[in-house]
JSON list of C-alpha atoms and ligand atoms in Angstrom, two decimals:
[
{"chain": "A", "resi": 806, "resn": "MET", "atom": "CA", "xyz": [111.37, 112.57, 114.41]},
{"chain": "A", "resi": 807, "resn": "SER", "atom": "CA", "xyz": [115.05, 111.61, 113.94]},
{"chain": "A", "resi": 808, "resn": "ASP", "atom": "CA", "xyz": [114.56, 108.65, 116.29]},
{"chain": "A", "resi": 809, "resn": "LEU", "atom": "CA", "xyz": [111.93, 107.10, 114.02]},
{"chain": "A", "resi": 810, "resn": "LYS", "atom": "CA", "xyz": [113.85, 108.03, 110.89]},
{"chain": "A", "resi": 811, "resn": "SER", "atom": "CA", "xyz": [116.85, 106.04, 112.09]},
{"chain": "A", "resi": 812, "resn": "LEU", "atom": "CA", "xyz": [114.66, 102.91, 112.24]},
{"chain": "A", "resi": 813, "resn": "ILE", "atom": "CA", "xyz": [113.94, 103.04, 108.49]},
{"chain": "A", "resi": 814, "resn": "ARG", "atom": "CA", "xyz": [116.29, 100.96, 106.34]},
{"chain": "A", "resi": 815, "resn": "THR", "atom": "CA", "xyz": [117.31, 102.44, 103.00]},
{"chain": "A", "resi": 816, "resn": "ILE", "atom": "CA", "xyz": [118.08, 99.97, 100.23]},
{"chain": "A", "resi": 817, "resn": "PRO", "atom": "CA", "xyz": [119.76, 101.64, 97.23]},
{"chain": "A", "resi": 818, "resn": "ASP", "atom": "CA", "xyz": [118.83, 100.50, 93.72]},
{"chain": "A", "resi": 819, "resn": "TYR", "atom": "CA", "xyz": [115.80, 98.43, 94.79]},
{"chain": "A", "resi": 820, "resn": "PRO", "atom": "CA", "xyz": [113.64, 97.39, 92.97]},
{"chain": "A", "resi": 821, "resn": "LYS", "atom": "CA", "xyz": [115.63, 98.99, 90.16]},
{"chain": "A", "resi": 822, "resn": "PRO", "atom": "CA", "xyz": [118.66, 101.26, 89.64]},
{"chain": "A", "resi": 823, "resn": "GLY", "atom": "CA", "xyz": [118.22, 104.82, 90.91]},
{"chain": "A", "resi": 824, "resn": "ILE", "atom": "CA", "xyz": [115.46, 104.04, 93.46]},
{"chain": "A", "resi": 825, "resn": "MET", "atom": "CA", "xyz": [116.24, 104.41, 97.17]},
{"chain": "A", "resi": 826, "resn": "PHE", "atom": "CA", "xyz": [113.79, 101.97, 98.74]},
{"chain": "A", "resi": 827, "resn": "ARG", "atom": "CA", "xyz": [112.62, 103.17, 102.17]},
{"chain": "A", "resi": 828, "resn": "ASP", "atom": "CA", "xyz": [111.98, 99.93, 104.03]},
{"chain": "A", "resi": 829, "resn": "ILE", "atom": "CA", "xyz": [109.62, 100.38, 107.00]},
{"chain": "A", "resi": 830, "resn": "THR", "atom": "CA", "xyz": [109.80, 96.71, 108.11]},
{"chain": "A", "resi": 831, "resn": "THR", "atom": "CA", "xyz": [112.74, 97.63, 110.37]},
{"chain": "A", "resi": 832, "resn": "LEU", "atom": "CA", "xyz": [110.60, 100.30, 112.07]},
{"chain": "A", "resi": 833, "resn": "MET", "atom": "CA", "xyz": [107.62, 97.96, 112.42]},
{"chain": "A", "resi": 834, "resn": "SER", "atom": "CA", "xyz": [109.69, 95.20, 114.04]},
{"chain": "A", "resi": 835, "resn": "ASP", "atom": "CA", "xyz": [110.87, 97.64, 116.75]},
{"chain": "A", "resi": 836, "resn": "ALA", "atom": "CA", "xyz": [108.19, 97.58, 119.48]},
{"chain": "A", "resi": 837, "resn": "GLN", "atom": "CA", "xyz": [108.68, 101.18, 120.66]},
{"chain": "A", "resi": 838, "resn": "GLY", "atom": "CA", "xyz": [109.21, 102.49, 117.15]},
{"chain": "A", "resi": 839, "resn": "PHE", "atom": "CA", "xyz": [106.02, 100.89, 115.85]},
{"chain": "A", "resi": 840, "resn": "LYS", "atom": "CA", "xyz": [103.98, 102.11, 118.83]},
{"chain": "A", "resi": 841, "resn": "ALA", "atom": "CA", "xyz": [105.33, 105.66, 118.44]},
{"chain": "A", "resi": 842, "resn": "ALA", "atom": "CA", "xyz": [104.70, 105.70, 114.68]},
{"chain": "A", "resi": 843, "resn": "ILE", "atom": "CA", "xyz": [101.07, 104.60, 115.12]},
{"chain": "A", "resi": 844, "resn": "ALA", "atom": "CA", "xyz": [100.50, 107.12, 117.93]},
{"chain": "A", "resi": 845, "resn": "ARG", "atom": "CA", "xyz": [101.93, 109.99, 115.86]},
{"chain": "A", "resi": 846, "resn": "MET", "atom": "CA", "xyz": [100.01, 109.01, 112.73]},
{"chain": "A", "resi": 847, "resn": "ALA", "atom": "CA", "xyz": [96.74, 108.88, 114.70]},
{"chain": "A", "resi": 848, "resn": "GLU", "atom": "CA", "xyz": [97.36, 112.01, 116.83]},
{"chain": "A", "resi": 849, "resn": "PRO", "atom": "CA", "xyz": [96.05, 114.74, 114.43]},
{"chain": "A", "resi": 850, "resn": "PHE", "atom": "CA", "xyz": [92.76, 112.83, 114.04]},
{"chain": "A", "resi": 851, "resn": "ARG", "atom": "CA", "xyz": [91.92, 112.17, 117.67]},
{"chain": "A", "resi": 852, "resn": "THR", "atom": "CA", "xyz": [89.83, 115.34, 117.85]},
{"chain": "A", "resi": 853, "resn": "GLU", "atom": "CA", "xyz": [88.01, 115.15, 114.53]},
{"chain": "A", "resi": 854, "resn": "PRO", "atom": "CA", "xyz": [85.45, 112.55, 113.58]},
{"chain": "A", "resi": 855, "resn": "VAL", "atom": "CA", "xyz": [86.73, 109.66, 111.45]},
{"chain": "A", "resi": 856, "resn": "ASP", "atom": "CA", "xyz": [84.28, 106.88, 110.60]},
{"chain": "A", "resi": 857, "resn": "ALA", "atom": "CA", "xyz": [86.80, 104.55, 108.99]},
{"chain": "A", "resi": 858, "resn": "VAL", "atom": "CA", "xyz": [90.42, 104.20, 107.98]},
{"chain": "A", "resi": 859, "resn": "ALA", "atom": "CA", "xyz": [91.03, 103.07, 104.38]},
{"chain": "A", "resi": 860, "resn": "GLY", "atom": "CA", "xyz": [94.37, 101.25, 104.16]},
{"chain": "A", "resi": 861, "resn": "ILE", "atom": "CA", "xyz": [96.14, 100.67, 100.87]},
{"chain": "A", "resi": 862, "resn": "GLU", "atom": "CA", "xyz": [97.53, 97.15, 100.23]},
{"chain": "A", "resi": 863, "resn": "ALA", "atom": "CA", "xyz": [99.78, 95.95, 101.69]},
{"chain": "A", "resi": 864, "resn": "ARG", "atom": "CA", "xyz": [101.77, 98.06, 104.15]},
{"chain": "A", "resi": 865, "resn": "GLY", "atom": "CA", "xyz": [98.76, 100.38, 104.56]},
{"chain": "A", "resi": 866, "resn": "PHE", "atom": "CA", "xyz": [96.87, 97.41, 106.06]},
{"chain": "A", "resi": 867, "resn": "ILE", "atom": "CA", "xyz": [99.35, 96.93, 108.91]},
{"chain": "A", "resi": 868, "resn": "LEU", "atom": "CA", "xyz": [99.46, 100.63, 109.78]},
{"chain": "A", "resi": 869, "resn": "GLY", "atom": "CA", "xyz": [95.81, 101.31, 109.02]},
{"chain": "A", "resi": 870, "resn": "GLY", "atom": "CA", "xyz": [94.52, 98.49, 111.22]},
{"chain": "A", "resi": 871, "resn": "ALA", "atom": "CA", "xyz": [96.47, 99.77, 114.21]},
{"chain": "A", "resi": 872, "resn": "ILE", "atom": "CA", "xyz": [95.43, 103.41, 113.56]},
{"chain": "A", "resi": 873, "resn": "ALA", "atom": "CA", "xyz": [91.75, 102.39, 113.26]},
{"chain": "A", "resi": 874, "resn": "ASP", "atom": "CA", "xyz": [92.04, 100.64, 116.63]},
{"chain": "A", "resi": 875, "resn": "ARG", "atom": "CA", "xyz": [93.58, 103.81, 118.16]},
{"chain": "A", "resi": 876, "resn": "LEU", "atom": "CA", "xyz": [90.83, 106.02, 116.73]},
{"chain": "A", "resi": 877, "resn": "GLY", "atom": "CA", "xyz": [88.07, 103.57, 117.62]},
{"chain": "A", "resi": 878, "resn": "CYS", "atom": "CA", "xyz": [86.80, 103.41, 114.05]},
{"chain": "A", "resi": 879, "resn": "GLY", "atom": "CA", "xyz": [86.39, 100.80, 111.30]},
{"chain": "A", "resi": 880, "resn": "PHE", "atom": "CA", "xyz": [88.88, 99.66, 108.65]},
{"chain": "A", "resi": 881, "resn": "ILE", "atom": "CA", "xyz": [88.33, 99.42, 104.88]},
{"chain": "A", "resi": 882, "resn": "PRO", "atom": "CA", "xyz": [90.82, 97.61, 102.61]},
{"chain": "A", "resi": 883, "resn": "ILE", "atom": "CA", "xyz": [91.83, 99.09, 99.26]},
{"chain": "A", "resi": 884, "resn": "ARG", "atom": "CA", "xyz": [93.32, 96.17, 97.33]},
{"chain": "A", "resi": 885, "resn": "LYS", "atom": "CA", "xyz": [95.02, 95.30, 94.08]},
{"chain": "A", "resi": 886, "resn": "LYS", "atom": "CA", "xyz": [92.69, 94.12, 91.34]},
{"chain": "A", "resi": 887, "resn": "GLY", "atom": "CA", "xyz": [91.00, 90.75, 91.79]},
{"chain": "A", "resi": 888, "resn": "LYS", "atom": "CA", "xyz": [91.63, 90.25, 95.51]},
{"chain": "A", "resi": 889, "resn": "LEU", "atom": "CA", "xyz": [88.32, 91.36, 97.08]},
{"chain": "A", "resi": 890, "resn": "PRO", "atom": "CA", "xyz": [85.57, 88.72, 97.26]},
{"chain": "A", "resi": 891, "resn": "TRP", "atom": "CA", "xyz": [82.43, 90.89, 96.88]},
{"chain": "A", "resi": 892, "resn": "LYS", "atom": "CA", "xyz": [81.33, 93.39, 94.17]},
{"chain": "A", "resi": 893, "resn": "THR", "atom": "CA", "xyz": [83.95, 96.10, 93.65]},
{"chain": "A", "resi": 894, "resn": "ILE", "atom": "CA", "xyz": [84.58, 99.56, 92.20]},
{"chain": "A", "resi": 895, "resn": "GLY", "atom": "CA", "xyz": [87.96, 99.85, 90.45]},
{"chain": "A", "resi": 896, "resn": "GLN", "atom": "CA", "xyz": [90.25, 102.79, 89.75]},
{"chain": "A", "resi": 897, "resn": "GLU", "atom": "CA", "xyz": [93.17, 102.81, 87.32]},
{"chain": "A", "resi": 898, "resn": "TYR", "atom": "CA", "xyz": [96.37, 104.66, 88.16]},
{"chain": "A", "resi": 899, "resn": "THR", "atom": "CA", "xyz": [99.56, 105.21, 86.25]},
{"chain": "A", "resi": 900, "resn": "LEU", "atom": "CA", "xyz": [102.82, 103.53, 87.15]},
{"chain": "A", "resi": 901, "resn": "GLU", "atom": "CA", "xyz": [106.16, 104.43, 85.61]},
{"chain": "A", "resi": 902, "resn": "TYR", "atom": "CA", "xyz": [105.54, 101.68, 83.05]},
{"chain": "A", "resi": 903, "resn": "GLY", "atom": "CA", "xyz": [101.87, 101.02, 82.33]},
{"chain": "A", "resi": 904, "resn": "VAL", "atom": "CA", "xyz": [98.79, 101.13, 84.54]},
{"chain": "A", "resi": 905, "resn": "ASP", "atom": "CA", "xyz": [97.52, 99.27, 87.59]},
{"chain": "A", "resi": 906, "resn": "VAL", "atom": "CA", "xyz": [94.11, 99.05, 89.26]},
{"chain": "A", "resi": 907, "resn": "VAL", "atom": "CA", "xyz": [93.04, 99.27, 92.90]},
{"chain": "A", "resi": 908, "resn": "GLU", "atom": "CA", "xyz": [89.60, 98.21, 94.10]},
{"chain": "A", "resi": 909, "resn": "ILE", "atom": "CA", "xyz": [87.23, 98.72, 97.03]},
{"chain": "A", "resi": 910, "resn": "HIS", "atom": "CA", "xyz": [84.04, 96.85, 97.90]},
{"chain": "A", "resi": 911, "resn": "GLU", "atom": "CA", "xyz": [81.14, 98.81, 96.44]},
{"chain": "A", "resi": 912, "resn": "ASP", "atom": "CA", "xyz": [79.34, 98.87, 99.81]},
{"chain": "A", "resi": 913, "resn": "ALA", "atom": "CA", "xyz": [82.41, 99.48, 102.02]},
{"chain": "A", "resi": 914, "resn": "VAL", "atom": "CA", "xyz": [81.97, 103.25, 102.36]},
{"chain": "A", "resi": 915, "resn": "ALA", "atom": "CA", "xyz": [78.72, 104.45, 103.92]},
{"chain": "A", "resi": 916, "resn": "SER", "atom": "CA", "xyz": [77.33, 107.52, 102.13]},
{"chain": "A", "resi": 917, "resn": "GLY", "atom": "CA", "xyz": [78.74, 110.73, 103.64]},
{"chain": "A", "resi": 918, "resn": "SER", "atom": "CA", "xyz": [81.13, 108.88, 105.95]},
{"chain": "A", "resi": 919, "resn": "ARG", "atom": "CA", "xyz": [84.48, 110.42, 106.87]},
{"chain": "A", "resi": 920, "resn": "ILE", "atom": "CA", "xyz": [87.45, 108.38, 105.69]},
{"chain": "A", "resi": 921, "resn": "LEU", "atom": "CA", "xyz": [91.15, 108.65, 106.57]},
{"chain": "A", "resi": 922, "resn": "ILE", "atom": "CA", "xyz": [93.53, 107.19, 103.93]},
{"chain": "A", "resi": 923, "resn": "VAL", "atom": "CA", "xyz": [96.64, 105.37, 105.24]},
{"chain": "A", "resi": 924, "resn": "ASP", "atom": "CA", "xyz": [99.75, 104.11, 103.45]},
{"chain": "A", "resi": 925, "resn": "ASP", "atom": "CA", "xyz": [103.42, 103.78, 104.40]},
{"chain": "A", "resi": 926, "resn": "LEU", "atom": "CA", "xyz": [104.87, 106.21, 101.87]},
{"chain": "A", "resi": 927, "resn": "ILE", "atom": "CA", "xyz": [103.81, 108.84, 99.35]},
{"chain": "A", "resi": 928, "resn": "ALA", "atom": "CA", "xyz": [105.99, 109.29, 96.27]},
{"chain": "A", "resi": 929, "resn": "THR", "atom": "CA", "xyz": [104.27, 110.52, 93.07]},
{"chain": "A", "resi": 930, "resn": "GLY", "atom": "CA", "xyz": [100.91, 110.25, 94.86]},
{"chain": "A", "resi": 931, "resn": "GLY", "atom": "CA", "xyz": [99.37, 108.15, 92.10]},
{"chain": "A", "resi": 932, "resn": "THR", "atom": "CA", "xyz": [98.32, 105.35, 94.45]},
{"chain": "A", "resi": 933, "resn": "ALA", "atom": "CA", "xyz": [96.83, 107.70, 97.06]},
{"chain": "A", "resi": 934, "resn": "GLU", "atom": "CA", "xyz": [95.08, 109.71, 94.32]},
{"chain": "A", "resi": 935, "resn": "ALA", "atom": "CA", "xyz": [93.39, 106.50, 93.13]},
{"chain": "A", "resi": 936, "resn": "ALA", "atom": "CA", "xyz": [92.29, 105.85, 96.73]},
{"chain": "A", "resi": 937, "resn": "VAL", "atom": "CA", "xyz": [90.81, 109.37, 96.96]},
{"chain": "A", "resi": 938, "resn": "LYS", "atom": "CA", "xyz": [88.85, 108.78, 93.74]},
{"chain": "A", "resi": 939, "resn": "LEU", "atom": "CA", "xyz": [87.53, 105.41, 94.94]},
{"chain": "A", "resi": 940, "resn": "ILE", "atom": "CA", "xyz": [86.31, 106.86, 98.24]},
{"chain": "A", "resi": 941, "resn": "ARG", "atom": "CA", "xyz": [84.65, 109.84, 96.57]},
{"chain": "A", "resi": 942, "resn": "ARG", "atom": "CA", "xyz": [83.01, 107.64, 93.90]},
{"chain": "A", "resi": 943, "resn": "SER", "atom": "CA", "xyz": [81.70, 105.51, 96.80]},
{"chain": "A", "resi": 944, "resn": "GLY", "atom": "CA", "xyz": [80.05, 108.59, 98.35]},
{"chain": "A", "resi": 945, "resn": "GLY", "atom": "CA", "xyz": [82.59, 109.09, 101.14]},
{"chain": "A", "resi": 946, "resn": "HIS", "atom": "CA", "xyz": [84.36, 112.24, 102.37]},
{"chain": "A", "resi": 947, "resn": "VAL", "atom": "CA", "xyz": [88.18, 112.10, 102.52]},
{"chain": "A", "resi": 948, "resn": "VAL", "atom": "CA", "xyz": [89.31, 113.60, 105.85]},
{"chain": "A", "resi": 949, "resn": "ALA", "atom": "CA", "xyz": [93.05, 113.45, 104.98]},
{"chain": "A", "resi": 950, "resn": "ALA", "atom": "CA", "xyz": [95.79, 111.04, 103.96]},
{"chain": "A", "resi": 951, "resn": "THR", "atom": "CA", "xyz": [98.50, 109.97, 106.40]},
{"chain": "A", "resi": 952, "resn": "PHE", "atom": "CA", "xyz": [101.88, 108.35, 105.75]},
{"chain": "A", "resi": 953, "resn": "ILE", "atom": "CA", "xyz": [105.10, 107.53, 107.58]},
{"chain": "A", "resi": 954, "resn": "VAL", "atom": "CA", "xyz": [107.32, 108.81, 104.76]},
{"chain": "A", "resi": 955, "resn": "ASP", "atom": "CA", "xyz": [106.98, 111.62, 102.22]},
{"chain": "A", "resi": 956, "resn": "LEU", "atom": "CA", "xyz": [109.31, 111.93, 99.22]},
{"chain": "A", "resi": 957, "resn": "PRO", "atom": "CA", "xyz": [108.61, 115.63, 98.51]},
{"chain": "A", "resi": 958, "resn": "GLU", "atom": "CA", "xyz": [110.63, 115.79, 95.29]},
{"chain": "A", "resi": 959, "resn": "LEU", "atom": "CA", "xyz": [108.12, 113.43, 93.67]},
{"chain": "A", "resi": 960, "resn": "GLY", "atom": "CA", "xyz": [105.21, 115.81, 94.32]},
{"chain": "A", "resi": 961, "resn": "GLY", "atom": "CA", "xyz": [102.60, 113.47, 95.79]},
{"chain": "A", "resi": 962, "resn": "VAL", "atom": "CA", "xyz": [101.55, 115.80, 98.60]},
{"chain": "A", "resi": 963, "resn": "LYS", "atom": "CA", "xyz": [100.99, 118.60, 96.06]},
{"chain": "A", "resi": 964, "resn": "LEU", "atom": "CA", "xyz": [99.01, 116.26, 93.82]},
{"chain": "A", "resi": 965, "resn": "LEU", "atom": "CA", "xyz": [96.66, 115.40, 96.70]},
{"chain": "A", "resi": 966, "resn": "ALA", "atom": "CA", "xyz": [96.42, 119.08, 97.69]},
{"chain": "A", "resi": 967, "resn": "GLY", "atom": "CA", "xyz": [95.20, 119.74, 94.13]},
{"chain": "A", "resi": 968, "resn": "HIS", "atom": "CA", "xyz": [92.30, 117.41, 94.94]},
{"chain": "A", "resi": 969, "resn": "GLY", "atom": "CA", "xyz": [91.63, 119.29, 98.18]},
{"chain": "A", "resi": 970, "resn": "VAL", "atom": "CA", "xyz": [93.14, 116.53, 100.34]},
{"chain": "A", "resi": 971, "resn": "LYS", "atom": "CA", "xyz": [95.56, 117.34, 103.17]},
{"chain": "A", "resi": 972, "resn": "SER", "atom": "CA", "xyz": [98.49, 114.99, 103.75]},
{"chain": "A", "resi": 973, "resn": "HIS", "atom": "CA", "xyz": [100.34, 114.22, 106.96]},
{"chain": "A", "resi": 974, "resn": "ALA", "atom": "CA", "xyz": [103.73, 112.49, 107.11]},
{"chain": "A", "resi": 975, "resn": "LEU", "atom": "CA", "xyz": [106.07, 111.73, 110.02]},
{"chain": "A", "resi": 976, "resn": "MET", "atom": "CA", "xyz": [109.24, 112.39, 108.03]},
{"chain": "A", "resi": 977, "resn": "ALA", "atom": "CA", "xyz": [110.62, 113.22, 104.60]},
{"chain": "A", "resi": 978, "resn": "PHE", "atom": "CA", "xyz": [113.54, 111.88, 102.59]},
{"chain": "A", "resi": 979, "resn": "GLU", "atom": "CA", "xyz": [115.31, 113.62, 99.73]},
{"chain": "A", "resi": 980, "resn": "GLY", "atom": "CA", "xyz": [115.38, 112.03, 96.32]},
{"chain": "A", "resi": 981, "resn": "HIS", "atom": "CA", "xyz": [113.41, 109.14, 94.80]},
{"chain": "B", "resi": 2158, "resn": "AMP", "atom": "P1", "xyz": [103.24, 106.56, 94.52]},
{"chain": "B", "resi": 2158, "resn": "AMP", "atom": "O1", "xyz": [101.95, 106.03, 93.95]},
{"chain": "B", "resi": 2158, "resn": "AMP", "atom": "O2", "xyz": [104.23, 106.95, 93.47]},
{"chain": "B", "resi": 2158, "resn": "AMP", "atom": "O3", "xyz": [103.00, 107.66, 95.53]},
{"chain": "B", "resi": 2158, "resn": "AMP", "atom": "O4", "xyz": [103.93, 105.36, 95.29]},
{"chain": "B", "resi": 2158, "resn": "AMP", "atom": "C1", "xyz": [103.51, 104.99, 96.56]},
{"chain": "B", "resi": 2158, "resn": "AMP", "atom": "C2", "xyz": [103.48, 103.50, 96.75]},
{"chain": "B", "resi": 2158, "resn": "AMP", "atom": "O5", "xyz": [104.65, 102.87, 96.23]},
{"chain": "B", "resi": 2158, "resn": "AMP", "atom": "C3", "xyz": [103.44, 103.19, 98.23]},
{"chain": "B", "resi": 2158, "resn": "AMP", "atom": "O6", "xyz": [102.50, 102.14, 98.44]},
{"chain": "B", "resi": 2158, "resn": "AMP", "atom": "C4", "xyz": [104.86, 102.78, 98.59]},
{"chain": "B", "resi": 2158, "resn": "AMP", "atom": "O7", "xyz": [104.85, 101.68, 99.46]},
{"chain": "B", "resi": 2158, "resn": "AMP", "atom": "C5", "xyz": [105.53, 102.45, 97.26]},
{"chain": "B", "resi": 2158, "resn": "AMP", "atom": "N1", "xyz": [106.80, 103.18, 97.06]},
{"chain": "B", "resi": 2158, "resn": "AMP", "atom": "C6", "xyz": [107.06, 104.10, 96.09]},
{"chain": "B", "resi": 2158, "resn": "AMP", "atom": "N2", "xyz": [108.32, 104.56, 96.16]},
{"chain": "B", "resi": 2158, "resn": "AMP", "atom": "C7", "xyz": [108.90, 103.94, 97.20]},
{"chain": "B", "resi": 2158, "resn": "AMP", "atom": "C8", "xyz": [110.21, 104.01, 97.82]},
{"chain": "B", "resi": 2158, "resn": "AMP", "atom": "N3", "xyz": [111.19, 104.82, 97.37]},
{"chain": "B", "resi": 2158, "resn": "AMP", "atom": "N4", "xyz": [110.45, 103.22, 98.90]},
{"chain": "B", "resi": 2158, "resn": "AMP", "atom": "C9", "xyz": [109.47, 102.42, 99.39]},
{"chain": "B", "resi": 2158, "resn": "AMP", "atom": "N5", "xyz": [108.23, 102.29, 98.87]},
{"chain": "B", "resi": 2158, "resn": "AMP", "atom": "C10", "xyz": [107.94, 103.04, 97.78]}
]
């Protein structure tokens, strides 16, 4: 995957000192890179039933929409608090400083439906864990979670495994 990895821009000390920000906008603006990333993210799920992709705001929307189209399934947005127009279910998750909330429409997930979670990157796994909880509270089954980038030192993949959720990622970077 070194070809795709070279399309990711690393910005040191953004948004704060010590963080290496893995910027996927440079991959998405490359036509072949974007197409290959979507194809590889969708590939493991072409043979198992997925009823909908749940994308996490905001980069998970761009990737998730394209993956849903590839898989021929629906798309469900998981958004920051206060953005969805209909009745919602909310889930708190912990950030380095304080807490945040993500929400899903209460009727977005059909009971027993098979949902694939999509985001650009997994770090501590807190955001994806909140998505897993929202889908399960909505009555859905989480098929897996898929990302472009994993930061293994931050333990997110292990956190999801502890919830019985398998993660897929196209590449990994050392550090934070
Ligand atoms: P976490 O909840 O810790 O797994 O963080 C994942 C979310 O934060 C994803 O939506 C990422 O887009 C964003 N994120 C966390 N760390 C980074 C990083 N080093 N570079 C780019 N995005 C990041």
